[in-house]
mmCIF file of C-alpha atoms in Angstrom:
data_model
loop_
_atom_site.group_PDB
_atom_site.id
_atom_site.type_symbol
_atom_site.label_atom_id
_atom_site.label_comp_id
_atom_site.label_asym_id
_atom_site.label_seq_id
_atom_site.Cartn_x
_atom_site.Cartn_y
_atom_site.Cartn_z
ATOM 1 C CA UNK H 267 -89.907 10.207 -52.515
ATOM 2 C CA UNK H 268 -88.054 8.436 -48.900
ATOM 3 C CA UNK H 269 -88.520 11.698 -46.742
ATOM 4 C CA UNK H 270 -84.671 12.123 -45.983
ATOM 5 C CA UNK H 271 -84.624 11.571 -42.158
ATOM 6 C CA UNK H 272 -82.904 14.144 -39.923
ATOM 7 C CA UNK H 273 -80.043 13.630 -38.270
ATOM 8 C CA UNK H 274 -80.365 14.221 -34.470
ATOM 9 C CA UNK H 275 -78.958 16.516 -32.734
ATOM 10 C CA UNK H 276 -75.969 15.593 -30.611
ATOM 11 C CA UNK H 277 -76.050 15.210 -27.337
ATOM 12 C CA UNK H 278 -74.490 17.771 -25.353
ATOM 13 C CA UNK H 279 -71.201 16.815 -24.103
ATOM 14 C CA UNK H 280 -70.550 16.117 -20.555
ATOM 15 C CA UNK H 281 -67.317 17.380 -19.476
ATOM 16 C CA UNK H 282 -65.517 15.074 -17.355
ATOM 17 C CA UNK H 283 -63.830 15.969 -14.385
ATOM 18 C CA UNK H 284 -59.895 16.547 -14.015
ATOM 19 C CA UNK H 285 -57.694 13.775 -11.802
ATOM 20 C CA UNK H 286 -56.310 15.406 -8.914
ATOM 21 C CA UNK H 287 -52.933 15.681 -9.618
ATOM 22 C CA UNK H 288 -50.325 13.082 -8.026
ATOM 23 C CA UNK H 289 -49.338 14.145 -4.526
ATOM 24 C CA UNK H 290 -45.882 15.240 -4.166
ATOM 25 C CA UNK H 291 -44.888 12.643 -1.920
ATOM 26 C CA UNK H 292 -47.108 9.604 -2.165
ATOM 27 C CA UNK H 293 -46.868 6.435 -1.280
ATOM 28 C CA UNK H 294 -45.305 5.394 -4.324
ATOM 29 C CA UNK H 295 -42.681 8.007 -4.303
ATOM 30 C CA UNK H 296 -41.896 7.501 -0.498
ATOM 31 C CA UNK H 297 -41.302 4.163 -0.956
ATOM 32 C CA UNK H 298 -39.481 4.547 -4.100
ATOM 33 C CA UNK H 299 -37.106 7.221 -2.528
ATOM 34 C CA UNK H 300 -36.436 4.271 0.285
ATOM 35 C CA UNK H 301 -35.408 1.837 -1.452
ATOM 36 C CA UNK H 302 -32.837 3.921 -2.891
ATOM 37 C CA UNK H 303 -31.569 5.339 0.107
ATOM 38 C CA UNK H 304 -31.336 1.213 1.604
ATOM 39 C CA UNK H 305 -29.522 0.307 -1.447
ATOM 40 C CA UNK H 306 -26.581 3.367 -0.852
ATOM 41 C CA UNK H 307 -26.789 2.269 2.821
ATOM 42 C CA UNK H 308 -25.962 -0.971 1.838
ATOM 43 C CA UNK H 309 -23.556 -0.515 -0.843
ATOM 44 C CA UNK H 310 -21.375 1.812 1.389
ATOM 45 C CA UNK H 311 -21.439 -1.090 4.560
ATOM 46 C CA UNK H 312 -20.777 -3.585 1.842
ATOM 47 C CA UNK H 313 -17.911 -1.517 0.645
ATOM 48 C CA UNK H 314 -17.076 -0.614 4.136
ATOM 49 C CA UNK H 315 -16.936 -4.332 5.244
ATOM 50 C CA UNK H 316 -15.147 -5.908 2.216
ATOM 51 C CA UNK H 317 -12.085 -2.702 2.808
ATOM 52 C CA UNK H 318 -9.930 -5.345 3.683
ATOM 53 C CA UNK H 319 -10.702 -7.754 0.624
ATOM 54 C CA UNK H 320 -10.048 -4.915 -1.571
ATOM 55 C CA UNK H 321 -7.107 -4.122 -0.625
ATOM 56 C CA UNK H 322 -5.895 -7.516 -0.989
ATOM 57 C CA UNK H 323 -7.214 -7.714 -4.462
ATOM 58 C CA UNK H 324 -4.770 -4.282 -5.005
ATOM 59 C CA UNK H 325 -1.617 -6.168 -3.212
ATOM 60 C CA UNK H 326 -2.183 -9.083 -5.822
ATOM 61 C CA UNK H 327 -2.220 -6.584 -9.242
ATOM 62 C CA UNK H 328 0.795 -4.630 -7.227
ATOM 63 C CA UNK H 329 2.849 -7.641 -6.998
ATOM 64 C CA UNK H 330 1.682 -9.268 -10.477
ATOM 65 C CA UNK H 331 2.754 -5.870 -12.152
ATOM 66 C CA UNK H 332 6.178 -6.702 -10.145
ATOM 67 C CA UNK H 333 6.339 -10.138 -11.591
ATOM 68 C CA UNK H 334 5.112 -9.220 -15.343
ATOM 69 C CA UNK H 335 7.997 -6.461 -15.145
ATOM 70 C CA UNK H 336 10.694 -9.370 -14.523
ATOM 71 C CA UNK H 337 9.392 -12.018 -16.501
ATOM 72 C CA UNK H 338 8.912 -9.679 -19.296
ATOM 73 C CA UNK H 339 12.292 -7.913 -18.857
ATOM 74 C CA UNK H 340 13.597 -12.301 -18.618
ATOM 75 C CA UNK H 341 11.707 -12.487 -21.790
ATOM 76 C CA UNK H 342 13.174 -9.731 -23.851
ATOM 77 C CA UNK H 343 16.769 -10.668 -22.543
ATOM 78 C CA UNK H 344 17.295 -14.177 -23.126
ATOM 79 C CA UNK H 345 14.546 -15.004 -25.481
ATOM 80 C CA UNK H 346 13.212 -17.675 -23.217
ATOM 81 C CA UNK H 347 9.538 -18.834 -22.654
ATOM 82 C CA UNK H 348 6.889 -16.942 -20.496
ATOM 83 C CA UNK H 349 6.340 -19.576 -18.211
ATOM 84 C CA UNK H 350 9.680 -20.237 -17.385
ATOM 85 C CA UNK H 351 10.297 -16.346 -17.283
ATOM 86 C CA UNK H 352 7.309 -16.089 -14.907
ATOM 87 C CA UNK H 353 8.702 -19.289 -12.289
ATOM 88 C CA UNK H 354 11.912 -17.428 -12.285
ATOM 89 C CA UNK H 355 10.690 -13.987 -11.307
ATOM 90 C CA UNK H 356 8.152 -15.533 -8.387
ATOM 91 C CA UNK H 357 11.154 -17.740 -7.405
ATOM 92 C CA UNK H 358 13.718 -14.959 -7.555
ATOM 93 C CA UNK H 359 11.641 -12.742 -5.389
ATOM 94 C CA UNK H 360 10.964 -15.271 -2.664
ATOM 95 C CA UNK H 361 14.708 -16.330 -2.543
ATOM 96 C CA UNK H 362 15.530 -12.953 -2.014
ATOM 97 C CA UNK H 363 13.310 -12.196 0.938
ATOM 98 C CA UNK H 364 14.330 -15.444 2.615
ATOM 99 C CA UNK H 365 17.988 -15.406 1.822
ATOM 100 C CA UNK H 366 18.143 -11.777 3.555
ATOM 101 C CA UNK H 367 15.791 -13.087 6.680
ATOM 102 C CA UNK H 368 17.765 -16.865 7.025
ATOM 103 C CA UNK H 369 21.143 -14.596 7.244
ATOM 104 C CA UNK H 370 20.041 -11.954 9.689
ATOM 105 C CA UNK H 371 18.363 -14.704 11.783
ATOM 106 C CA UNK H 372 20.973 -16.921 11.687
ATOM 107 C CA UNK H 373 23.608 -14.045 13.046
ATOM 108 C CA UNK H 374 20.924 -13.078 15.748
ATOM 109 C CA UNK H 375 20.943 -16.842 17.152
ATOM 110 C CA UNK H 376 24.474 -16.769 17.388
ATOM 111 C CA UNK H 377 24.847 -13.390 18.972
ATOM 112 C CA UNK H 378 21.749 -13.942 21.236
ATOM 113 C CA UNK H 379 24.214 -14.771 24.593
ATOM 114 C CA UNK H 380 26.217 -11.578 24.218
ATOM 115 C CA UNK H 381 22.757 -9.805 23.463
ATOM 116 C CA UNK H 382 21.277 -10.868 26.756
ATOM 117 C CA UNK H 383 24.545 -10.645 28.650
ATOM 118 C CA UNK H 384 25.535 -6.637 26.923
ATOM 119 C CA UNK H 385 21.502 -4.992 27.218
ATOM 120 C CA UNK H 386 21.320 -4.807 31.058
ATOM 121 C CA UNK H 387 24.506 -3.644 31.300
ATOM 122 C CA UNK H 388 23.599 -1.049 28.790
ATOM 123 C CA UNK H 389 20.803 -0.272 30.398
ATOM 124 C CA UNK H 390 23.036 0.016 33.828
ATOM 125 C CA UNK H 391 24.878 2.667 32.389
ATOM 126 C CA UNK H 392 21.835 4.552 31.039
ATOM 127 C CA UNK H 393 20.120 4.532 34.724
ATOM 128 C CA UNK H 394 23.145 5.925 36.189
ATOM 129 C CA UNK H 395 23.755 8.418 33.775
ATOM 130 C CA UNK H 396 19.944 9.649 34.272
ATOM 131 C CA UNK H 397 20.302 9.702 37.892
ATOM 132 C CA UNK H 398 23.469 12.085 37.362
ATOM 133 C CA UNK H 399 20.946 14.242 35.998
ATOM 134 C CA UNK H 400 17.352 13.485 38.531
ATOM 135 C CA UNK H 401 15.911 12.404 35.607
ATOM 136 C CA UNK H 402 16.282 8.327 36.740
ATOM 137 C CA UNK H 403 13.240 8.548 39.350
ATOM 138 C CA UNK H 404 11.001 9.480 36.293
ATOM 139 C CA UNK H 405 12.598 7.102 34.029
ATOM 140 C CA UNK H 406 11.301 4.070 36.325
ATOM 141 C CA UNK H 407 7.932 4.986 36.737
ATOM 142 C CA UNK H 408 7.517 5.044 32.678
ATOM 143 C CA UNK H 409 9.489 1.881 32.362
ATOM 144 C CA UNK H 410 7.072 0.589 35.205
ATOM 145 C CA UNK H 411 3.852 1.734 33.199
ATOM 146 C CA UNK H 412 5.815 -0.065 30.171
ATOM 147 C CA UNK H 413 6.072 -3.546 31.780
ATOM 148 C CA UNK H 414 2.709 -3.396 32.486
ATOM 149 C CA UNK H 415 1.497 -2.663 28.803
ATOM 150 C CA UNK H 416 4.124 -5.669 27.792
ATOM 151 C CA UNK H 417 2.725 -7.947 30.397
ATOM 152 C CA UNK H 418 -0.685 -7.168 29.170
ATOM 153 C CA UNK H 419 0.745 -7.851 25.578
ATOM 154 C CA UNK H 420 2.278 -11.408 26.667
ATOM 155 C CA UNK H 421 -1.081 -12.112 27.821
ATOM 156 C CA UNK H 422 -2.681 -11.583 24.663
ATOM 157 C CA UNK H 423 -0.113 -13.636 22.583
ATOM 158 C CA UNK H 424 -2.408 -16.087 21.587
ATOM 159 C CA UNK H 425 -4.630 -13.571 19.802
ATOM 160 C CA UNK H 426 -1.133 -12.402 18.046
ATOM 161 C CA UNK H 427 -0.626 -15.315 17.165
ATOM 162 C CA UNK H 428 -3.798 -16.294 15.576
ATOM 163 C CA UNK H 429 -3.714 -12.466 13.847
ATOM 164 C CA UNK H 430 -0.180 -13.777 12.689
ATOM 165 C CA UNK H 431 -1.633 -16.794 11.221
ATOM 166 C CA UNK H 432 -4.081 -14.730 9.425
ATOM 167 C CA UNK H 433 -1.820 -12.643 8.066
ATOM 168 C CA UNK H 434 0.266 -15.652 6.586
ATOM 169 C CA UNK H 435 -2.907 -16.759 4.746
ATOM 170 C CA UNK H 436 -3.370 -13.912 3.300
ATOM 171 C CA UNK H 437 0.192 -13.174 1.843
ATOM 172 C CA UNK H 438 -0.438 -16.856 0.238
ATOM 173 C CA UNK H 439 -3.549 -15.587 -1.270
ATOM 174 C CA UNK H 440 -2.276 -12.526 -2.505
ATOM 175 C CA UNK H 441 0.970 -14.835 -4.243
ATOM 176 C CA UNK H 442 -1.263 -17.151 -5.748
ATOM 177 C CA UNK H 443 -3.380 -14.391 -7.009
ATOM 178 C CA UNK H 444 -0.640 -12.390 -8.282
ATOM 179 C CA UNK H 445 0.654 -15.394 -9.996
ATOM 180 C CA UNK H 446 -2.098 -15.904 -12.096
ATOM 181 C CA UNK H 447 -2.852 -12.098 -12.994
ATOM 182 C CA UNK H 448 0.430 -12.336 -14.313
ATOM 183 C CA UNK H 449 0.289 -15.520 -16.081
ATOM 184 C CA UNK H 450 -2.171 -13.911 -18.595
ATOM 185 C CA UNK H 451 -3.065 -10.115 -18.073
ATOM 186 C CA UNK H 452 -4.035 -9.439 -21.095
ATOM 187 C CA UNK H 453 -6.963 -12.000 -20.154
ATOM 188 C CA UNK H 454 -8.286 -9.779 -16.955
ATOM 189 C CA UNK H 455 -7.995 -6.701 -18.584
ATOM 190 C CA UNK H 456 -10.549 -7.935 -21.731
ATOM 191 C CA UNK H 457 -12.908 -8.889 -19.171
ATOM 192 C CA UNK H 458 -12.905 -5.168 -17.384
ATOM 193 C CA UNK H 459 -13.230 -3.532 -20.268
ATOM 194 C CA UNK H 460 -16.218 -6.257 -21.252
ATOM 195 C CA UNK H 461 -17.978 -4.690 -18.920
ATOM 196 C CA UNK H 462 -17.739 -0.994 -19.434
ATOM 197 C CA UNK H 463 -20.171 0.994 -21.478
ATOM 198 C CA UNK H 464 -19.228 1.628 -25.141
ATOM 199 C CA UNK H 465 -18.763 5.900 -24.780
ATOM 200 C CA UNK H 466 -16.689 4.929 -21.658
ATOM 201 C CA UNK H 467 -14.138 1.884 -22.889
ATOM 202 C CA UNK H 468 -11.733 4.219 -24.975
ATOM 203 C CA UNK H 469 -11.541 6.333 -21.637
ATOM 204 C CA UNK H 470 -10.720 3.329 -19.756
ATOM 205 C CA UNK H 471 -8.350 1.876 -21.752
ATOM 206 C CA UNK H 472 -6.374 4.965 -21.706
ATOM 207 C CA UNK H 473 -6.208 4.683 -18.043
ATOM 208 C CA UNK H 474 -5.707 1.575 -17.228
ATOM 209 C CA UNK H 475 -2.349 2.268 -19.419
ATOM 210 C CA UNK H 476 -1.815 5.076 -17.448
ATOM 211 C CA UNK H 477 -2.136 3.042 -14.190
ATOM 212 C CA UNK H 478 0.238 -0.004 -15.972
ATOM 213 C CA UNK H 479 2.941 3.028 -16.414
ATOM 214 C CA UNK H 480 2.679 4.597 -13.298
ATOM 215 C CA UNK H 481 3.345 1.553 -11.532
ATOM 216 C CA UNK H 482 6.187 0.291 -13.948
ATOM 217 C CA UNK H 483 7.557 4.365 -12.661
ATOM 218 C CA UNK H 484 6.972 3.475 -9.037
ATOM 219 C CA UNK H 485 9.022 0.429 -9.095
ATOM 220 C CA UNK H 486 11.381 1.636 -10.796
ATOM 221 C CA UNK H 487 11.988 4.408 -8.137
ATOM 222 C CA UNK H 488 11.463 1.907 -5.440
ATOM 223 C CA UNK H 489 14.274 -0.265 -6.681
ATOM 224 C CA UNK H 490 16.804 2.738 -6.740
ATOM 225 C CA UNK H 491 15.149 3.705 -3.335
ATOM 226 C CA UNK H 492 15.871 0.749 -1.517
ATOM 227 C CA UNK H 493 19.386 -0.258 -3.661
ATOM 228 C CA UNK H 494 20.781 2.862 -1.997
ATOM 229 C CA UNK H 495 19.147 2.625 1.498
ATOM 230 C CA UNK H 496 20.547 -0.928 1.435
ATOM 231 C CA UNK H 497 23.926 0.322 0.632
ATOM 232 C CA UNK H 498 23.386 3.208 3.160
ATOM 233 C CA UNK H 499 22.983 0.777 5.838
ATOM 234 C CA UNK H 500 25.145 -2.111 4.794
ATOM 235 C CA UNK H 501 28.047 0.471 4.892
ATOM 236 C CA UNK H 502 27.387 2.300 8.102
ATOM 237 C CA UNK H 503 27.246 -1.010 10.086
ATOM 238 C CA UNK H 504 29.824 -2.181 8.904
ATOM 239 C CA UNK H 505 32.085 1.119 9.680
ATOM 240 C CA UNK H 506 30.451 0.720 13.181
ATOM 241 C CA UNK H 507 31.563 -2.545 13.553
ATOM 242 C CA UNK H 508 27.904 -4.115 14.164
ATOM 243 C CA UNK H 509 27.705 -7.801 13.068
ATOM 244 C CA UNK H 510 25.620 -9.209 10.566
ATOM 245 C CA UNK H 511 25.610 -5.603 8.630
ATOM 246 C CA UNK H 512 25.365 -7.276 5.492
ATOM 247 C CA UNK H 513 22.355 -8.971 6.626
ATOM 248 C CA UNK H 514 20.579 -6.019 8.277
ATOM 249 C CA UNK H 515 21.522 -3.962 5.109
ATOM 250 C CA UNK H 516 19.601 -6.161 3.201
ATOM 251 C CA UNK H 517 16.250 -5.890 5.207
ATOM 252 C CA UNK H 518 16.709 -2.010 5.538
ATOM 253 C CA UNK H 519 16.433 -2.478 1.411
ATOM 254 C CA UNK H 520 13.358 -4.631 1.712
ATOM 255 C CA UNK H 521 11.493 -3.034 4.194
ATOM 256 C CA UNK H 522 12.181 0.045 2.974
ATOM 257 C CA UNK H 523 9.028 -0.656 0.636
ATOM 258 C CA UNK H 524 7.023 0.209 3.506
ATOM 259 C CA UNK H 525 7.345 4.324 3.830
ATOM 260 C CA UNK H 526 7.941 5.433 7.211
ATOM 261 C CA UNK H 527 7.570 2.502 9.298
ATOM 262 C CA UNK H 528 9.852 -0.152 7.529
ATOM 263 C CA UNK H 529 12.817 1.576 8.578
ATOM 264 C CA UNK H 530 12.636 2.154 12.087
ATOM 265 C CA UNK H 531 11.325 -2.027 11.782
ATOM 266 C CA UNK H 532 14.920 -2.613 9.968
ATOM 267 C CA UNK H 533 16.890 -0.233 12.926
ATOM 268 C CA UNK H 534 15.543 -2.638 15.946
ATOM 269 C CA UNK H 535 17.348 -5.439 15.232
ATOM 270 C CA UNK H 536 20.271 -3.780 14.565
ATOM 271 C CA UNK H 537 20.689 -1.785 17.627
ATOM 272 C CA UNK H 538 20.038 -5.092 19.089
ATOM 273 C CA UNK H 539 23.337 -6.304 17.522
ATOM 274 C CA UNK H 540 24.999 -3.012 17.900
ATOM 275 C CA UNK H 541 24.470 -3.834 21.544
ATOM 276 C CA UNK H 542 26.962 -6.804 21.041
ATOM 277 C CA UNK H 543 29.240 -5.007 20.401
ATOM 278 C CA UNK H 544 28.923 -1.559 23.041
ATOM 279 C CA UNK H 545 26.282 0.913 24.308
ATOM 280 C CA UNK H 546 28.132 3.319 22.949
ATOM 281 C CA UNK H 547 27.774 1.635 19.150
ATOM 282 C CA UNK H 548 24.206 0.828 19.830
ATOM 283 C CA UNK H 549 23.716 4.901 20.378
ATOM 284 C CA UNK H 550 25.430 5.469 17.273
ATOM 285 C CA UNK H 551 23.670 2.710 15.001
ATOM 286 C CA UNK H 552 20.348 4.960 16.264
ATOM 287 C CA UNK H 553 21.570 7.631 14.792
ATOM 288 C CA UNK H 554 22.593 6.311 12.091
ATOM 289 C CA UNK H 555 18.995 4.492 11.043
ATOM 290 C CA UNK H 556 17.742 8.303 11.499
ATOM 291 C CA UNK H 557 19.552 10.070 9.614
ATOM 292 C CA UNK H 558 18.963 7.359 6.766
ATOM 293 C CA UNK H 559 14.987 7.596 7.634
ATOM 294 C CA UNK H 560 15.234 11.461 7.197
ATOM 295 C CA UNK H 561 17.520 11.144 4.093
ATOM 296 C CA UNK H 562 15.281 8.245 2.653
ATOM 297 C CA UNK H 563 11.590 9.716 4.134
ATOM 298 C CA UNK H 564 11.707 13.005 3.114
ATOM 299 C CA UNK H 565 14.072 13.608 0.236
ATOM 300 C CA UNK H 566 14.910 10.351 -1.725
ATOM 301 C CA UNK H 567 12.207 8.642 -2.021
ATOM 302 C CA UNK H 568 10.102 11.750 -2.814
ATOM 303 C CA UNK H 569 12.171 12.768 -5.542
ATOM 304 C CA UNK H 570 13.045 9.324 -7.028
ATOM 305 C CA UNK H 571 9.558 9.258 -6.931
ATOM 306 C CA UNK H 572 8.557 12.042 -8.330
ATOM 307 C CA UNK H 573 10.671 11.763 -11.518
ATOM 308 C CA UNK H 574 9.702 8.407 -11.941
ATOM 309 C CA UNK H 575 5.597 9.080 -11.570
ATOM 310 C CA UNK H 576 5.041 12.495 -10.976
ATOM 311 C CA UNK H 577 3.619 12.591 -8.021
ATOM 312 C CA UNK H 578 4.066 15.463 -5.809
ATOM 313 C CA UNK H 579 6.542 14.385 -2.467
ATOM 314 C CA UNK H 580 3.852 16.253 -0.336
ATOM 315 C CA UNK H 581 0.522 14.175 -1.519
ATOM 316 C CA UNK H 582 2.927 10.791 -1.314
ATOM 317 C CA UNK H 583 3.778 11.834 2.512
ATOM 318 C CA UNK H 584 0.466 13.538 3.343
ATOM 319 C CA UNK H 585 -0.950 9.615 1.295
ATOM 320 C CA UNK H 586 0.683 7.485 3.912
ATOM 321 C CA UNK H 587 -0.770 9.012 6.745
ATOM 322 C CA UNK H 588 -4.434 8.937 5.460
ATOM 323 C CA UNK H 589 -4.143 5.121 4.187
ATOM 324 C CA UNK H 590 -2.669 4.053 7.734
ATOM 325 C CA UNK H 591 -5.859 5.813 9.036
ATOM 326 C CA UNK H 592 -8.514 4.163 6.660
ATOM 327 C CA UNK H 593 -6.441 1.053 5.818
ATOM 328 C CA UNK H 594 -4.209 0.650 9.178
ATOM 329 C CA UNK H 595 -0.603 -1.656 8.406
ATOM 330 C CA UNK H 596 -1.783 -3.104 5.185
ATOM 331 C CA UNK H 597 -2.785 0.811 3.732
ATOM 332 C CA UNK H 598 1.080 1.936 4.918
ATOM 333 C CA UNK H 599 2.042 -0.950 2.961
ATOM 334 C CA UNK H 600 0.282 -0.191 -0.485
ATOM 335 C CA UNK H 601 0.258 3.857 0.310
ATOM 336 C CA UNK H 602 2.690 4.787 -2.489
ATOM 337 C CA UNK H 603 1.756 2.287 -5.186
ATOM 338 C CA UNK H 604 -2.022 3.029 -4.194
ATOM 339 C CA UNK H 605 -1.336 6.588 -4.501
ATOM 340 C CA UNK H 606 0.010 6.313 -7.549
ATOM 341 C CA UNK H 607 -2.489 4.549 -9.384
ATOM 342 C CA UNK H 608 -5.321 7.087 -7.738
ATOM 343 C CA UNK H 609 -2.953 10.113 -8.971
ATOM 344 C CA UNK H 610 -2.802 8.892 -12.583
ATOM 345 C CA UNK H 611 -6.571 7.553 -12.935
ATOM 346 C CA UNK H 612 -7.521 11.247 -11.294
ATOM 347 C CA UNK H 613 -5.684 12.934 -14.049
ATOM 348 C CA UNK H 614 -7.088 11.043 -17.156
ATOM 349 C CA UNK H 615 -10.789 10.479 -16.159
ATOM 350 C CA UNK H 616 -11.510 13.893 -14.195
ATOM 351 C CA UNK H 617 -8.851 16.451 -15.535
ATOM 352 C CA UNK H 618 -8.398 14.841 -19.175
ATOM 353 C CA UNK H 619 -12.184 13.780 -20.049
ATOM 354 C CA UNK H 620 -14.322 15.149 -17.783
ATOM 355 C CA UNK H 621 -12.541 18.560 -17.823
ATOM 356 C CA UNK H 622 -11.069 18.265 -21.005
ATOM 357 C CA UNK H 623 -7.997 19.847 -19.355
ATOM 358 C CA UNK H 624 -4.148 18.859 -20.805
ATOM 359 C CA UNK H 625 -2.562 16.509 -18.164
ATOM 360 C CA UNK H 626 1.089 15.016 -18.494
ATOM 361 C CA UNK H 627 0.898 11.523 -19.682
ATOM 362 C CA UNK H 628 2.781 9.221 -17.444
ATOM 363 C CA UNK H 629 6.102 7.723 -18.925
ATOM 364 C CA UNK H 630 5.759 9.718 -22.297
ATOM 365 C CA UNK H 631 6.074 13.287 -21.529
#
């Protein structure tokens, strides 16, 4: 018999010693934590430094909304192609603007004698009728101050001019730009919704309908806005007897896009003419351009606006303000329209999905 050999006995076991846990904050961690706060650092000055580019990018889908809405409305009308629809709603929009400029300019070349021959008489009359009151001495020293700060203005005219030329490039951008968003839309919006996550694309389909309708609503209201301010003005020059009010009516319409400051833009020229015809008309012209600022600033467009997007008057007045701040001209330009869009995307994503709150859906409720 094999004598059945015993198993030995196991060694004892050793225990091995526990890893100090990871520190806290090592090295990894630290460096980890930096790179993250670099890359919001840089993503905020990126975002900070392309403001501008941005905002461009909004004044092109602003104005190829405006020409989709024609072309469409062309297309539905008459039946005719998109293309053609298109060309005439770019080429309708351009006329317009240059028609209303070409007349007021033309009527300011012809009246520029009596302008320069009227304004220091005006002014004449205004320094005597100060005096009357000891007010003139004052008067001087500001209007001394003031042709110092337009001296030092002339002197910088070639910077104005280059910021001029600037500007010009980019409103050819921003028409090119617009012109193709609105060749084929359907063709940019495919490609954001490409690239949003799956959970997220019904979300942002509903808004960017939202934002389509909402700006449809605010150019609706604007047209209405700036028919009747057109009208306002057209008629009150020419009961005042001010040349060229058919002209100047026209530009009150157009500028009145731009809340606050377009119309007191539109009333200098005219007071200009006004003073063509007396001080006295020039005085009442003013007054005239406020009272249609006031009616147009604080009431009209508000509610026009309102029942055509929903926006409270308040946020669109108190929206102005903050966009001039952030954005300076170009923000006072796109305030309402920018507003808009931010009001309706607010409502779906934050108070419809994230809160799951009931909001009023813009243009069906």
């Amino acid at each position: 018999m094999t004598e059945k050999t015993k198993a030995s006995p196991a060694p004892p076991s050793r225990s091995r010693p526990k890893a100090d846990p990871a520190p806290a904050f090592g090295p990894g961690r630290i460096a980890g934590a930096a790179v993250i706060v670099i890359a919001i650092v840089g993503v905020a000055w990126l975002a900070i430094t392309l403001t501008r580019f941005f905002m461009l990018v909004f004044a092109a889908i602003v104005l190829g909304a405006i020409f989709d809405a024609i072309a469409s409305w062309l297309c539905r009308r008459t039946r005719m192609g998109r293309g053609i629809a298109l060309a005439l709603s770019v080429v309708g929009i351009i006329a317009i603007f240059a028609g209303a400029f070409m007349l007021f300019g033309s009527q300011l070349a012809r009246e520029i004698d009596t302008i320069q021959r009227q304004i220091p008489q005006a002014l004449q009359g205004i320094e005597a009728f100060l005096d009357r009151y000891g007010l003139g001495a004052r008067v001087r020293e500001l209007a001394a101050v003031g042709g110092d700060d337009i001296s030092r203005l002339v002197s910088q005219a070639g910077g104005y001019a280059l910021a001029a030329g600037s500007g010009i490039a980019d409103f050819v951008l921003v028409l090119v730009a617009a012109i193709f968003l609105a060749s084929d839309p359907a063709t940019y919006r495919r490609g954001l919704l490409l690239l949003m996550p799956a959970k997220a694309e019904e979300t942002v389909t509903l808004a960017l309908d939202d934002s389509a309708r909402g700006l449809k609503g605010w150019m609706v209201g604007q047209a209405v806005s700036s028919l009747v301010v057109a009208a306002l003005t057209w008629a009150g020059l020419a009961l005042l007897g001010v040349p060229a009010a058919g002209g100047l009516g026209l530009i009150a319409g157009l500028l009145d896009v731009i809340p606050m400051i377009g119309p007191i833009i539109a009333g200098v020229p005219a007071i200009l003419l006004a003073f063509t015809v007396s001080p006295a008309t020039a005085l009442w012209t003013l007054v005239l351009f406020l009272v249609i600022q006031q009616l147009q600033g604080n009431f009209l467009q508000p509610m026009i606006q309102k029942q055509a997007v929903d926006v409270p008057p308040a946020v669109l007045l108190f929206a102005v303000v903050a966009a001039g701040v952030l954005f300076g001209f170009l923000g006072v330009l796109l305030a309402a329209p920018l507003t808009v869009v931010v009001y309706v995307l607010v409502q779906r994503i934050y108070v419809k999905t994230l809160l799951g709150k009931p909001i009023k859906v813009v243009g069906r409720d």
